[in-house]
Amino acid sequence: MHIPDGFLSLPIALITWILALIVIGYSLWQLREIDERQLSYMGVLGAVIFAAQMLNFPIASGTSGHLAGGALAALIVGPFASVIILTVVLLIQAFMFADGGVTVLGANVLNMGIIGAFVGYYAKEILMTIREDDIMFYVAAFVAGFLGLFVAAIAAAIELGLSGTFDMGSVLIAMAFYHLIIGIGEGAITAAVMAYLAQVDFPVGLPSKGFPVEIVGTPPRLPG
Amino acid sequence: MMLGYKEKTLIGIAVLLVALTILVPFASPEIDGLEKVADEELEEGNTWSDAEKLGEDVADLAPFPDYVAFFGEDDDLAAITSGIIGILLILGVFAAMILIIRYRNQKREQTQGED
């Protein structure tokens, strides 16, 4: 879902850059007391997400999708760390491999990094307040992955529509259709990775394990 | 034997590099969802004005466009090499952050020692 250069208008590119920079700055501030161990986890997560993004899986009619990873990282190390991980991944992709534009990097960070991370993180938090057991944990991980990707795709569609690049209605419908399918893949991979990490006793918050979670920074709590 | 986080990190990277090398040749060559939407919209003539093509020339600046590094476009090695370059760069960025944190902590201990 990397938006290439030439697809956004100047105002939309600027607004998304400003929003992205504000959240990146706030995330770095949240991570100011991070330790070496947590940073090394973030580095490996970044490398995993970069590699996973290269592995496109086929979906319908000559189209493919790949993991975005914002929600996955947010569930493991928290949304603020996830924003920084995805920002680094997207920077390297744009500047080294022309995957996603340099001028529209703000929009790509906003969609896949920020929206993916926070929508995924809070989707899981909300679901876990309904019922806190292992089955709900995996359902929540799937929903987090799915929604993180789907809402990011809708955001990308709105940015493209507002830029006048494409007709708003048709770009929204088309992006929603393809990313509904890609989102299922994202959700499945997110749940599978969380299951694997829980199996090897990595502290991801599986209710039956009762380990402390490795969330870095303090995301605002849900009301109630 | 209990593994520390450094050993776990190194094992993670090793597994990742092997997995990438094995899996890249099987990655779908089809375009992704957003590119597909863009293609469809362009076919229908829902295109944008020239004035809004912000930074189209910038795309040519990346050294390895489309993950083709050093080898030919059809060679799986090009993508595998790109993957390794990307992974090393990302790890490098976080290694730099670790060094910054370490330096800051040393400075803090020094100033605390002086008090």
Tab-separated table of C-alpha atoms in Angstrom:
chain	number	residue	atom	x	y	z
A	1	MET	CA	0.000	0.000	0.000
A	2	HIS	CA	3.018	2.289	-0.445
A	3	ILE	CA	1.868	5.483	-2.172
A	4	PRO	CA	4.413	6.392	-4.898
A	5	ASP	CA	5.731	9.864	-5.700
A	6	GLY	CA	3.400	11.777	-7.958
A	7	PHE	CA	0.176	10.441	-6.440
A	8	LEU	CA	-0.589	13.121	-3.837
A	9	SER	CA	-1.185	16.852	-4.192
A	10	LEU	CA	1.120	19.295	-2.425
A	11	PRO	CA	-1.409	20.274	0.319
A	12	ILE	CA	-2.212	16.639	1.177
A	13	ALA	CA	1.470	15.675	1.148
A	14	LEU	CA	2.260	18.621	3.456
A	15	ILE	CA	-0.584	17.926	5.889
A	16	THR	CA	0.301	14.229	6.160
A	17	TRP	CA	3.998	15.123	6.641
A	18	ILE	CA	3.129	17.500	9.494
A	19	LEU	CA	0.826	14.958	11.182
A	20	ALA	CA	3.435	12.213	10.805
A	21	LEU	CA	6.258	14.383	12.197
A	22	ILE	CA	4.178	15.379	15.236
A	23	VAL	CA	3.390	11.745	16.075
A	24	ILE	CA	6.985	10.590	15.384
A	25	GLY	CA	8.262	13.336	17.720
A	26	TYR	CA	5.776	12.416	20.436
A	27	SER	CA	6.623	8.717	20.034
A	28	LEU	CA	10.360	9.418	20.419
A	29	TRP	CA	9.571	11.421	23.571
A	30	GLN	CA	7.534	8.479	24.885
A	31	LEU	CA	10.521	6.185	24.246
A	32	ARG	CA	13.080	8.469	25.921
A	33	GLU	CA	13.732	5.994	28.771
A	34	ILE	CA	13.990	2.961	26.492
A	35	ASP	CA	16.761	0.440	27.251
A	36	GLU	CA	19.170	-1.441	24.973
A	37	ARG	CA	17.245	-4.696	25.225
A	38	GLN	CA	13.986	-3.088	24.058
A	39	LEU	CA	15.799	-1.289	21.218
A	40	SER	CA	17.314	-4.561	20.039
A	41	TYR	CA	13.818	-6.118	19.928
A	42	MET	CA	12.670	-3.119	17.902
A	43	GLY	CA	15.577	-3.581	15.477
A	44	VAL	CA	14.772	-7.255	14.907
A	45	LEU	CA	11.066	-6.445	14.527
A	46	GLY	CA	11.967	-3.801	11.941
A	47	ALA	CA	14.084	-6.299	10.015
A	48	VAL	CA	11.311	-8.919	10.182
A	49	ILE	CA	8.684	-6.446	8.954
A	50	PHE	CA	10.956	-5.258	6.130
A	51	ALA	CA	11.555	-8.850	4.997
A	52	ALA	CA	7.877	-9.762	5.355
A	53	GLN	CA	6.866	-6.742	3.261
A	54	MET	CA	8.978	-8.140	0.394
A	55	LEU	CA	6.999	-11.390	0.398
A	56	ASN	CA	3.856	-10.609	-1.574
A	57	PHE	CA	1.104	-13.199	-1.347
A	58	PRO	CA	-1.330	-13.535	-4.279
A	59	ILE	CA	-4.973	-12.469	-3.814
A	60	ALA	CA	-7.727	-12.128	-6.448
A	61	SER	CA	-7.411	-11.096	-10.120
A	62	GLY	CA	-3.721	-10.455	-10.748
A	63	THR	CA	-3.193	-8.658	-7.466
A	64	SER	CA	-1.007	-9.370	-4.470
A	65	GLY	CA	-0.743	-8.141	-0.915
A	66	HIS	CA	1.887	-8.150	1.768
A	67	LEU	CA	2.109	-7.694	5.511
A	68	ALA	CA	2.171	-4.051	6.633
A	69	GLY	CA	3.149	-4.932	10.196
A	70	GLY	CA	2.120	-1.792	12.107
A	71	ALA	CA	-0.459	-3.615	14.226
A	72	LEU	CA	1.827	-6.616	14.751
A	73	ALA	CA	4.640	-4.427	16.081
A	74	ALA	CA	2.178	-2.435	18.215
A	75	LEU	CA	0.924	-5.611	19.902
A	76	ILE	CA	4.485	-6.689	20.740
A	77	VAL	CA	6.231	-3.447	21.739
A	78	GLY	CA	3.402	-0.892	21.879
A	79	PRO	CA	2.115	1.714	19.414
A	80	PHE	CA	4.851	4.331	19.992
A	81	ALA	CA	7.681	1.871	19.335
A	82	SER	CA	5.710	0.558	16.352
A	83	VAL	CA	5.537	4.061	14.850
A	84	ILE	CA	9.340	4.366	15.068
A	85	ILE	CA	9.925	0.852	13.661
A	86	LEU	CA	7.632	1.458	10.670
A	87	THR	CA	9.126	4.926	10.084
A	88	VAL	CA	12.620	3.411	9.817
A	89	VAL	CA	11.366	0.616	7.523
A	90	LEU	CA	9.504	3.065	5.254
A	91	LEU	CA	12.506	5.441	5.141
A	92	ILE	CA	14.813	2.668	3.947
A	93	GLN	CA	12.216	1.420	1.449
A	94	ALA	CA	11.654	4.890	-0.041
A	95	PHE	CA	15.268	6.073	-0.191
A	96	MET	CA	16.954	2.786	-1.157
A	97	PHE	CA	14.356	0.841	-3.139
A	98	ALA	CA	11.891	3.478	-4.450
A	99	ASP	CA	9.110	1.517	-2.708
A	100	GLY	CA	6.801	4.336	-1.638
A	101	GLY	CA	7.585	7.928	-2.580
A	102	VAL	CA	10.014	10.246	-0.798
A	103	THR	CA	7.755	13.298	-1.133
A	104	VAL	CA	4.760	11.291	0.153
A	105	LEU	CA	6.656	9.512	2.924
A	106	GLY	CA	4.630	11.451	5.506
A	107	ALA	CA	1.426	9.908	4.152
A	108	ASN	CA	2.889	6.397	4.107
A	109	VAL	CA	4.147	6.768	7.698
A	110	LEU	CA	0.731	8.126	8.699
A	111	ASN	CA	-1.144	5.221	7.061
A	112	MET	CA	0.970	2.135	7.682
A	113	GLY	CA	2.956	3.330	10.681
A	114	ILE	CA	0.654	5.482	12.778
A	115	ILE	CA	-2.891	4.412	11.801
A	116	GLY	CA	-1.872	0.754	11.489
A	117	ALA	CA	-0.228	0.791	14.928
A	118	PHE	CA	-2.854	2.685	16.910
A	119	VAL	CA	-5.950	1.139	15.296
A	120	GLY	CA	-4.451	-2.333	15.783
A	121	TYR	CA	-3.343	-1.670	19.356
A	122	TYR	CA	-6.674	-0.252	20.523
A	123	ALA	CA	-8.722	-2.852	18.619
A	124	LYS	CA	-6.955	-5.498	20.689
A	125	GLU	CA	-7.290	-3.503	23.933
A	126	ILE	CA	-11.050	-3.062	23.414
A	127	LEU	CA	-11.625	-6.731	22.580
A	128	MET	CA	-9.619	-7.881	25.594
A	129	THR	CA	-11.836	-5.817	27.893
A	130	ILE	CA	-14.842	-7.858	26.706
A	131	ARG	CA	-13.313	-11.198	27.672
A	132	GLU	CA	-9.774	-11.841	28.837
A	133	ASP	CA	-8.809	-15.376	27.856
A	134	ASP	CA	-6.469	-17.059	25.367
A	135	ILE	CA	-9.062	-17.538	22.620
A	136	MET	CA	-10.029	-13.872	22.752
A	137	PHE	CA	-6.306	-12.983	22.678
A	138	TYR	CA	-5.891	-14.698	19.287
A	139	VAL	CA	-9.192	-13.331	17.947
A	140	ALA	CA	-8.074	-9.866	19.061
A	141	ALA	CA	-4.684	-10.296	17.354
A	142	PHE	CA	-6.441	-11.247	14.101
A	143	VAL	CA	-8.859	-8.308	14.320
A	144	ALA	CA	-5.980	-5.942	15.190
A	145	GLY	CA	-4.041	-7.004	12.080
A	146	PHE	CA	-7.126	-6.862	9.871
A	147	LEU	CA	-8.367	-3.464	11.060
A	148	GLY	CA	-4.895	-1.923	11.215
A	149	LEU	CA	-4.374	-2.696	7.524
A	150	PHE	CA	-7.934	-1.991	6.376
A	151	VAL	CA	-8.247	1.414	8.066
A	152	ALA	CA	-4.778	2.354	6.749
A	153	ALA	CA	-5.928	1.487	3.206
A	154	ILE	CA	-9.078	3.600	3.635
A	155	ALA	CA	-6.879	6.491	4.835
A	156	ALA	CA	-4.673	6.081	1.747
A	157	ALA	CA	-7.793	6.096	-0.461
A	158	ILE	CA	-9.066	9.294	1.185
A	159	GLU	CA	-5.666	10.967	0.674
A	160	LEU	CA	-5.683	9.948	-3.001
A	161	GLY	CA	-9.269	11.143	-3.377
A	162	LEU	CA	-8.642	14.495	-1.656
A	163	SER	CA	-5.559	15.000	-3.832
A	164	GLY	CA	-7.787	14.723	-6.891
A	165	THR	CA	-5.573	11.894	-8.133
A	166	PHE	CA	-8.575	9.620	-8.540
A	167	ASP	CA	-12.312	9.951	-8.108
A	168	MET	CA	-13.018	9.675	-4.353
A	169	GLY	CA	-15.930	7.248	-4.598
A	170	SER	CA	-14.328	4.768	-6.957
A	171	VAL	CA	-10.908	4.805	-5.250
A	172	LEU	CA	-12.555	4.187	-1.862
A	173	ILE	CA	-14.534	1.204	-3.134
A	174	ALA	CA	-11.562	-0.295	-4.991
A	175	MET	CA	-9.116	0.119	-2.093
A	176	ALA	CA	-11.673	-1.284	0.368
A	177	PHE	CA	-12.292	-4.336	-1.846
A	178	TYR	CA	-8.655	-5.364	-2.285
A	179	HIS	CA	-7.608	-4.561	1.277
A	180	LEU	CA	-10.528	-6.470	2.733
A	181	ILE	CA	-8.796	-9.558	1.311
A	182	ILE	CA	-5.238	-8.434	2.116
A	183	GLY	CA	-6.463	-7.570	5.633
A	184	ILE	CA	-7.471	-11.196	6.216
A	185	GLY	CA	-3.882	-12.194	5.360
A	186	GLU	CA	-2.532	-9.481	7.671
A	187	GLY	CA	-4.813	-10.651	10.494
A	188	ALA	CA	-3.834	-14.298	10.018
A	189	ILE	CA	-0.092	-13.493	10.013
A	190	THR	CA	-0.487	-11.223	13.071
A	191	ALA	CA	-2.349	-13.925	15.032
A	192	ALA	CA	0.127	-16.618	13.925
A	193	VAL	CA	3.164	-14.564	14.991
A	194	MET	CA	1.545	-13.784	18.358
A	195	ALA	CA	0.795	-17.496	18.831
A	196	TYR	CA	4.408	-18.385	18.044
A	197	LEU	CA	5.780	-15.734	20.422
A	198	ALA	CA	3.440	-16.905	23.194
A	199	GLN	CA	4.628	-20.495	22.611
A	200	VAL	CA	8.289	-19.517	23.075
A	201	ASP	CA	7.345	-17.577	26.238
A	202	PHE	CA	7.961	-14.106	24.809
A	203	PRO	CA	5.967	-11.652	26.951
A	204	VAL	CA	3.151	-10.711	24.586
A	205	GLY	CA	0.360	-10.703	27.189
A	206	LEU	CA	-1.235	-14.118	26.607
A	207	PRO	CA	-3.721	-14.252	29.537
A	208	SER	CA	-2.853	-17.838	30.616
A	209	LYS	CA	0.891	-17.044	30.739
A	210	GLY	CA	0.485	-13.939	32.876
A	211	PHE	CA	3.859	-12.435	31.899
A	212	PRO	CA	4.288	-8.669	31.948
A	213	VAL	CA	3.901	-7.245	28.426
A	214	GLU	CA	6.890	-5.683	26.646
A	215	ILE	CA	5.056	-2.416	25.810
A	216	VAL	CA	7.403	0.580	25.593
A	217	GLY	CA	6.057	4.022	26.543
A	218	THR	CA	2.633	4.599	28.089
A	219	PRO	CA	-0.211	4.615	25.574
A	220	PRO	CA	-3.295	6.472	26.853
A	221	ARG	CA	-5.687	4.091	28.623
A	222	LEU	CA	-9.155	3.468	27.309
A	223	PRO	CA	-11.864	5.339	29.222
A	224	GLY	CA	-13.970	3.214	31.566
B	1	MET	CA	21.261	-22.819	28.951
B	2	MET	CA	19.325	-19.560	29.214
B	3	LEU	CA	19.895	-17.275	26.268
B	4	GLY	CA	20.315	-13.554	26.826
B	5	TYR	CA	18.618	-11.009	24.590
B	6	LYS	CA	21.775	-10.505	22.541
B	7	GLU	CA	21.953	-14.198	21.628
B	8	LYS	CA	18.212	-14.275	20.934
B	9	THR	CA	18.585	-11.215	18.706
B	10	LEU	CA	21.423	-12.804	16.724
B	11	ILE	CA	19.483	-16.057	16.320
B	12	GLY	CA	16.464	-14.044	15.171
B	13	ILE	CA	18.528	-12.276	12.512
B	14	ALA	CA	20.105	-15.524	11.292
B	15	VAL	CA	16.704	-17.253	10.994
B	16	LEU	CA	15.340	-14.209	9.196
B	17	LEU	CA	18.119	-14.106	6.597
B	18	VAL	CA	17.754	-17.823	5.857
B	19	ALA	CA	13.936	-17.541	5.650
B	20	LEU	CA	14.184	-14.551	3.326
B	21	THR	CA	16.609	-16.353	1.013
B	22	ILE	CA	14.314	-19.369	0.803
B	23	LEU	CA	11.036	-17.457	0.463
B	24	VAL	CA	11.858	-14.542	-1.871
B	25	PRO	CA	11.739	-16.683	-5.067
B	26	PHE	CA	8.185	-17.705	-4.093
B	27	ALA	CA	6.880	-14.164	-3.513
B	28	SER	CA	3.989	-13.233	-5.795
B	29	PRO	CA	5.185	-11.084	-8.736
B	30	GLU	CA	1.698	-9.533	-9.089
B	31	ILE	CA	1.247	-5.821	-8.324
B	32	ASP	CA	-0.150	-4.913	-4.907
B	33	GLY	CA	-3.620	-3.608	-4.012
B	34	LEU	CA	-2.877	0.109	-4.341
B	35	GLU	CA	-1.015	-0.305	-7.664
B	36	LYS	CA	-3.911	-2.378	-8.980
B	37	VAL	CA	-6.395	0.335	-8.012
B	38	ALA	CA	-4.166	2.946	-9.679
B	39	ASP	CA	-4.016	0.872	-12.887
B	40	GLU	CA	-7.798	0.457	-12.976
B	41	GLU	CA	-8.411	4.134	-12.344
B	42	LEU	CA	-5.978	5.127	-15.093
B	43	GLU	CA	-7.667	2.748	-17.554
B	44	GLU	CA	-10.983	4.410	-16.829
B	45	GLY	CA	-9.443	7.819	-17.440
B	46	ASN	CA	-9.843	8.987	-13.833
B	47	THR	CA	-6.396	10.511	-13.946
B	48	TRP	CA	-4.918	13.547	-12.267
B	49	SER	CA	-3.630	16.830	-13.654
B	50	ASP	CA	0.047	17.374	-14.472
B	51	ALA	CA	0.306	20.130	-11.882
B	52	GLU	CA	-0.278	17.628	-9.109
B	53	LYS	CA	2.411	15.143	-10.049
B	54	LEU	CA	4.427	16.017	-6.989
B	55	GLY	CA	7.978	14.758	-7.026
B	56	GLU	CA	7.663	12.147	-9.761
B	57	ASP	CA	11.335	12.567	-10.676
B	58	VAL	CA	12.465	11.856	-7.130
B	59	ALA	CA	11.654	8.174	-7.583
B	60	ASP	CA	14.709	7.785	-9.849
B	61	LEU	CA	17.117	8.682	-7.050
B	62	ALA	CA	16.897	5.386	-5.125
B	63	PRO	CA	19.944	3.189	-5.805
B	64	PHE	CA	18.027	-0.113	-6.085
B	65	PRO	CA	14.524	0.613	-7.428
B	66	ASP	CA	12.025	-2.286	-7.120
B	67	TYR	CA	14.428	-4.298	-4.975
B	68	VAL	CA	16.810	-5.002	-7.872
B	69	ALA	CA	20.350	-4.850	-6.486
B	70	PHE	CA	23.508	-5.794	-8.417
B	71	PHE	CA	21.944	-8.712	-10.308
B	72	GLY	CA	19.546	-8.753	-13.285
B	73	GLU	CA	15.884	-7.937	-12.882
B	74	ASP	CA	14.819	-11.568	-13.404
B	75	ASP	CA	17.410	-12.951	-11.030
B	76	ASP	CA	16.112	-13.991	-7.596
B	77	LEU	CA	19.536	-12.991	-6.250
B	78	ALA	CA	18.688	-9.324	-6.946
B	79	ALA	CA	15.752	-9.433	-4.520
B	80	ILE	CA	17.636	-11.538	-1.977
B	81	THR	CA	20.573	-9.096	-2.060
B	82	SER	CA	18.153	-6.177	-1.705
B	83	GLY	CA	16.565	-7.916	1.262
B	84	ILE	CA	19.915	-8.383	2.973
B	85	ILE	CA	20.927	-4.751	2.293
B	86	GLY	CA	17.610	-3.511	3.706
B	87	ILE	CA	17.801	-5.716	6.789
B	88	LEU	CA	21.377	-4.627	7.527
B	89	LEU	CA	20.470	-0.943	7.099
B	90	ILE	CA	17.507	-1.242	9.462
B	91	LEU	CA	19.588	-3.077	12.052
B	92	GLY	CA	22.245	-0.380	11.583
B	93	VAL	CA	19.768	2.396	12.383
B	94	PHE	CA	18.702	0.646	15.610
B	95	ALA	CA	22.316	-0.169	16.492
B	96	ALA	CA	23.053	3.561	16.179
B	97	MET	CA	20.138	4.292	18.524
B	98	ILE	CA	21.541	1.768	21.022
B	99	LEU	CA	24.922	3.551	20.906
B	100	ILE	CA	23.215	6.913	21.509
B	101	ILE	CA	21.336	5.501	24.534
B	102	ARG	CA	24.552	3.943	25.880
B	103	TYR	CA	26.424	7.269	25.488
B	104	ARG	CA	23.604	9.166	27.225
B	105	ASN	CA	23.535	6.720	30.131
B	106	GLN	CA	27.311	7.024	30.553
B	107	LYS	CA	27.027	10.818	30.599
B	108	ARG	CA	24.301	10.587	33.235
B	109	GLU	CA	26.399	8.326	35.448
B	110	GLN	CA	29.342	10.713	35.118
B	111	THR	CA	27.312	13.751	36.128
B	112	GLN	CA	25.790	11.812	39.012
B	113	GLY	CA	29.310	10.813	40.109
B	114	GLU	CA	30.392	14.462	40.157
B	115	ASP	CA	27.516	15.515	42.429
